[in-house]
Amino acid sequence: MILNFLEMIFMAECWEEVLQVRKDQEGIMLPHIRARQQLKQQIRSKQQEDNSNPGSSSSLSEYVLSYVDTLLDLQLPEEESKLNEGEMVSLCAEFLSGGTETTSTALQWIMANLVKHPHIQSKIFEEISGVVEEGRQEVREEDLQKMPYLKAVILECLRRHPPLHFLLPHSVTRDVTLGGFVIPKDTVVNFMVADVGWNPRTWEDPVAYKPERFMNKEGNGVEAFDVTGRKEIKMIPFGAGRRICPEYDLAIFHLEYFVANLVLNFERRAVDGEEVDLSEKQELTIVMKNPLQVHLSPRWK
Ligand code: HEM
């Protein structure tokens, strides 16, 4: 009885917090969504004006399609309706947090491993130095294609420290037998992302952080590796199949770009006498329990 009462008080506080977060999200996003809706209406009127007056000049060339535009246009086939404002706020919030927290968490794990294993950091710097001419302080998008070891470092992080240890919950649409077990229709199924990447039957010494496992025999290129799991499933940091993360290649590009530029401009060393602690903590993503502390030395004076 006392426990129920305490639970109610505790839940009320949580609930209040949840409602406040939601209110904040709406406060930030609704003005943008409405502004975009207004702009679309203006564009539509302008198009109609241009159609009835073909000689007039249009400023449509400056228009860039945004995520919100696609939501405003979306027609839900089953409900035969459009998304309401609340649904659009939820989707924008999901898109923003799904696209930032995951990548920033992966970046933190990569940098932690570069500090823990200075030889990997030096090897990336050497690779960058072979591509970027002396004095240039930015690795550009087009340079990244020439950096296979960097790609191997990113893939190894996604295998060893996937930011999400579970996929979003999926469910089966019909009875399925898998490995001798029957999974009845509508059962919610989850996938243990981290355990797939740590399977000792697939990966030799799975706990070790060894980017070399993704390199070809000559050590000058990445072994063709399918991170989408279309050919075979060896790790699933982005999921697999129809609901795979739609932006997995953008995420890999972001990670390559940020890591390359961070390594090009600064050398990172562990704080004197302190080991880099790779313990994990569950938040929205799996983050470092003790966030990384480093000594930074600029490479350019
Ligand atoms: C290292 C970075 C990232 C990781 C590890 C990651 C991982 C994932 C995973 C595991 C899922 C669930 C897949 C499933 O349930 O089968 C997912 C879904 C999703 N991700 Fe990512 N993601 C990353 C970056 C991004 C970025 C940069 C964006 C957008 C800019 C993004 C947008 C989404 C969206 C919209 C979904 C939901 C897809 C759906 O419901 O069908 N993610 N992601």
XYZ file of C-alpha atoms and ligand atoms in Angstrom:
344
model
C 0.000 0.000 0.000
C 2.767 2.416 1.057
C 4.750 1.331 -1.987
C 1.794 2.091 -4.287
C 1.453 5.520 -2.766
C 5.187 6.222 -3.237
C 4.997 4.913 -6.788
C 2.143 7.286 -7.531
C 4.120 10.273 -6.220
C 7.219 9.196 -8.140
C 5.282 8.601 -11.371
C 3.528 11.948 -11.032
C 6.923 13.655 -10.939
C 8.155 11.676 -13.970
C 4.939 12.410 -15.782
C 5.338 16.122 -15.095
C 8.855 15.971 -16.544
C 7.634 14.113 -19.638
C 4.898 16.689 -20.217
C 7.397 19.530 -19.825
C 9.776 17.932 -22.373
C 6.877 17.578 -24.773
C 5.842 21.208 -24.210
C 9.424 22.336 -24.893
C 9.554 20.257 -28.091
C 6.310 21.823 -29.299
C 7.538 25.300 -28.350
C 10.669 24.842 -30.467
C 9.289 22.926 -33.425
C 5.754 24.153 -34.042
C 6.809 27.680 -35.133
C 9.202 26.113 -37.682
C 6.599 23.645 -38.950
C 3.998 26.409 -39.288
C 6.476 28.738 -41.021
C 7.247 26.001 -43.515
C 3.547 25.401 -44.113
C 3.077 29.108 -44.775
C 6.012 29.130 -47.188
C 4.527 26.187 -49.077
C 1.248 28.035 -49.408
C 3.050 31.130 -50.707
C 4.934 28.994 -53.217
C 1.702 27.376 -54.363
C 0.082 30.800 -54.933
C 3.212 31.970 -56.769
C 3.116 28.898 -59.001
C -0.527 29.559 -59.832
C 0.340 33.199 -60.586
C 3.257 32.094 -62.838
C 1.039 29.587 -64.657
C -1.527 32.253 -65.466
C 1.249 34.742 -66.331
C 4.051 32.742 -68.072
C 6.322 35.796 -68.668
C 6.877 36.570 -64.967
C 10.112 35.466 -63.221
C 9.916 33.017 -60.314
C 12.160 32.639 -57.258
C 11.406 28.896 -56.929
C 14.985 27.975 -57.829
C 16.024 28.971 -54.269
C 13.594 26.500 -52.691
C 15.226 23.505 -50.980
C 12.992 20.601 -49.968
C 13.160 19.931 -46.217
C 12.181 16.988 -44.001
C 9.214 18.994 -42.701
C 8.002 19.566 -46.292
C 7.877 15.810 -46.834
C 5.835 15.416 -43.626
C 3.435 18.183 -44.689
C 2.887 16.414 -48.024
C 2.509 12.934 -46.571
C -0.861 11.317 -47.169
C -1.553 8.416 -44.798
C -3.086 5.681 -46.969
C -5.007 3.807 -44.283
C -6.406 6.798 -42.404
C -6.846 8.759 -45.659
C -5.614 11.839 -43.838
C -2.529 13.951 -43.290
C -0.260 13.992 -40.244
C -1.427 16.309 -37.480
C 0.893 18.828 -35.810
C 1.532 16.595 -32.790
C 2.613 13.703 -35.021
C 4.918 16.005 -36.969
C 6.526 17.279 -33.749
C 7.107 13.653 -32.641
C 8.654 12.680 -35.969
C 10.925 15.758 -36.051
C 12.026 15.141 -32.453
C 12.734 11.475 -33.233
C 14.651 12.383 -36.381
C 16.745 14.990 -34.558
C 17.631 12.835 -31.548
C 18.012 9.641 -33.638
C 20.389 11.481 -35.939
C 22.543 13.254 -33.365
C 22.833 11.239 -30.137
C 23.769 8.057 -31.962
C 26.528 9.715 -33.969
C 27.894 11.748 -31.042
C 27.965 8.618 -28.863
C 29.855 6.683 -31.543
C 32.287 9.595 -31.852
C 32.945 9.519 -28.125
C 33.694 5.775 -28.191
C 36.017 6.167 -31.163
C 37.987 8.989 -29.540
C 38.205 7.001 -26.291
C 39.709 4.063 -28.173
C 42.166 6.332 -29.983
C 43.390 7.623 -26.618
C 43.508 4.110 -25.151
C 45.407 2.809 -28.199
C 47.781 5.643 -29.270
C 49.212 3.480 -32.084
C 45.780 3.548 -33.789
C 45.641 7.344 -33.453
C 49.161 7.642 -34.965
C 48.221 5.328 -37.816
C 45.204 7.472 -38.721
C 47.363 10.615 -38.570
C 49.924 8.968 -40.869
C 47.160 8.022 -43.307
C 45.773 11.575 -43.286
C 49.266 13.043 -43.788
C 49.650 10.900 -46.901
C 46.487 12.430 -48.402
C 46.301 16.024 -47.157
C 49.122 18.315 -48.272
C 51.244 19.956 -45.556
C 49.719 23.048 -44.006
C 46.128 22.204 -44.915
C 44.098 22.065 -41.737
C 40.953 20.433 -43.037
C 40.270 16.955 -44.312
C 37.636 17.364 -47.023
C 34.828 15.040 -48.006
C 36.609 13.896 -51.165
C 39.782 12.987 -49.176
C 37.914 10.413 -47.118
C 37.721 7.921 -50.017
C 41.504 7.607 -49.809
C 41.523 6.667 -46.119
C 40.702 2.960 -45.726
C 42.242 2.624 -42.268
C 39.996 5.439 -40.997
C 36.958 3.548 -42.336
C 38.176 0.378 -40.575
C 38.445 2.320 -37.286
C 34.841 3.523 -37.657
C 33.520 0.034 -38.506
C 35.378 -1.480 -35.572
C 33.786 1.068 -33.245
C 30.306 0.272 -34.578
C 30.993 -3.434 -33.984
C 32.607 -3.113 -30.552
C 30.607 -0.141 -29.203
C 27.300 0.079 -31.086
C 25.507 3.192 -29.745
C 22.243 1.219 -29.541
C 22.337 -2.243 -27.947
C 18.789 -2.992 -29.146
C 16.921 -2.146 -32.313
C 13.529 -0.461 -32.175
C 10.979 -3.140 -31.231
C 9.763 -5.109 -34.270
C 6.903 -7.585 -34.446
C 6.192 -10.630 -36.592
C 3.273 -10.379 -38.995
C 2.686 -14.158 -39.116
C 3.742 -17.264 -37.146
C 7.434 -17.896 -37.789
C 9.679 -20.820 -36.806
C 13.220 -19.760 -36.095
C 15.921 -22.156 -34.912
C 13.217 -24.591 -33.761
C 11.263 -21.951 -31.812
C 7.827 -20.796 -32.878
C 7.341 -17.031 -32.704
C 3.573 -16.452 -32.813
C 2.059 -13.710 -34.957
C 2.171 -10.201 -33.394
C 4.910 -11.106 -30.880
C 7.193 -8.157 -30.216
C 10.742 -9.133 -31.091
C 13.913 -7.358 -30.181
C 17.417 -7.868 -31.504
C 20.529 -7.808 -29.360
C 22.725 -5.610 -31.497
C 25.849 -5.683 -29.346
C 25.819 -9.461 -28.905
C 25.695 -10.001 -32.666
C 28.885 -7.931 -33.059
C 30.592 -9.695 -30.146
C 29.845 -13.247 -31.279
C 33.084 -15.273 -30.900
C 31.889 -17.657 -33.639
C 31.969 -14.765 -36.114
C 34.753 -12.572 -34.770
C 38.159 -13.625 -33.517
C 38.976 -12.054 -30.140
C 35.711 -10.059 -30.246
C 36.377 -7.917 -27.161
C 39.582 -6.429 -28.616
C 39.467 -3.147 -30.556
C 41.273 -4.152 -33.755
C 40.464 -2.062 -36.867
C 42.831 -4.335 -38.848
C 40.138 -7.016 -38.937
C 38.335 -4.895 -41.554
C 41.432 -4.376 -43.743
C 42.304 -6.496 -46.764
C 45.295 -8.852 -46.710
C 47.574 -6.256 -48.296
C 46.570 -3.742 -45.602
C 45.874 -1.030 -48.170
C 42.070 -1.193 -48.426
C 38.951 -2.136 -46.488
C 37.813 -5.702 -47.084
C 34.446 -5.414 -48.864
C 32.135 -5.238 -45.874
C 28.370 -5.020 -45.972
C 27.222 -3.062 -42.923
C 23.577 -3.385 -44.035
C 23.548 -7.178 -43.537
C 22.072 -7.745 -47.019
C 24.562 -10.519 -47.864
C 25.307 -11.899 -44.404
C 24.773 -10.648 -40.885
C 27.970 -10.232 -38.884
C 27.005 -7.050 -37.042
C 23.884 -4.861 -37.057
C 24.690 -1.416 -35.591
C 22.087 0.109 -37.937
C 19.648 -2.827 -37.991
C 18.960 -4.746 -41.186
C 16.152 -5.201 -43.670
C 13.205 -2.908 -44.296
C 13.538 -0.872 -41.086
C 17.307 -0.397 -41.252
C 18.495 3.071 -40.211
C 17.747 5.146 -43.318
C 20.830 7.318 -42.791
C 23.540 4.753 -42.104
C 25.790 6.067 -44.858
C 25.358 9.676 -43.687
C 26.291 8.527 -40.155
C 29.434 6.767 -41.402
C 30.365 9.821 -43.447
C 29.878 12.139 -40.417
C 32.046 9.875 -38.262
C 34.823 9.675 -40.853
C 34.750 13.440 -41.356
C 34.775 14.350 -37.648
C 37.382 11.779 -36.603
C 39.701 12.743 -39.475
C 39.515 16.444 -38.647
C 39.887 15.916 -34.899
C 42.966 13.741 -35.445
C 44.455 16.093 -38.041
C 44.300 19.093 -35.728
C 44.931 17.701 -32.243
C 46.840 14.889 -30.625
C 44.983 13.388 -27.673
C 46.679 11.702 -24.734
C 45.290 10.146 -21.570
C 45.329 12.379 -18.518
C 48.492 11.493 -16.545
C 48.115 8.328 -14.568
C 44.523 7.757 -15.627
C 43.392 4.744 -17.623
C 40.664 5.320 -20.190
C 37.667 3.612 -18.631
C 35.474 1.893 -21.221
C 32.635 1.042 -18.795
C 29.190 1.581 -20.280
C 26.089 3.353 -19.064
C 22.580 3.069 -20.483
C 21.083 6.412 -21.451
C 19.124 7.004 -24.650
C 22.214 5.412 -26.221
C 24.952 3.386 -24.513
C 27.409 6.063 -23.407
C 30.702 6.048 -21.483
C 30.002 5.711 -17.765
C 32.979 7.969 -17.053
C 33.204 10.490 -19.885
C 36.537 10.781 -21.639
C 39.119 13.179 -20.174
C 42.139 13.994 -22.367
C 45.177 16.200 -22.793
C 44.851 17.979 -26.125
C 47.927 19.189 -28.017
C 47.410 21.214 -31.202
C 49.452 19.778 -34.068
C 49.994 23.232 -35.584
C 51.861 26.007 -33.796
C 26.157 6.074 -35.714
C 24.981 6.605 -35.992
C 23.666 5.866 -36.048
C 23.336 4.622 -35.568
C 24.230 3.617 -34.853
C 21.931 4.404 -35.884
C 21.236 3.240 -35.581
C 19.902 3.050 -35.834
C 19.162 1.859 -35.489
C 19.745 0.628 -34.802
C 17.883 2.041 -35.879
C 16.725 1.049 -35.687
C 16.661 0.079 -36.842
C 15.655 -1.023 -36.594
O 14.862 -0.943 -35.670
O 15.661 -2.008 -37.337
C 17.786 3.363 -36.469
C 16.629 3.912 -36.984
C 16.548 5.197 -37.464
N 17.575 6.089 -37.651
Fe 19.514 5.765 -37.208
N 21.443 5.505 -36.537
C 22.463 6.429 -36.664
C 22.388 7.661 -37.290
C 21.256 8.218 -37.820
C 21.182 9.489 -38.500
C 22.409 10.395 -38.763
C 19.870 9.707 -38.815
C 19.211 10.868 -39.512
C 19.810 11.956 -39.936
C 19.118 8.554 -38.360
C 17.744 8.401 -38.497
C 17.061 7.257 -38.152
C 15.614 7.114 -38.319
C 14.636 8.169 -38.869
C 15.294 5.818 -37.884
C 13.910 5.157 -37.830
C 13.688 4.347 -39.090
C 12.358 3.579 -39.044
O 11.633 3.689 -38.072
O 12.091 2.878 -40.009
N 19.989 7.667 -37.773
N 19.027 3.949 -36.440
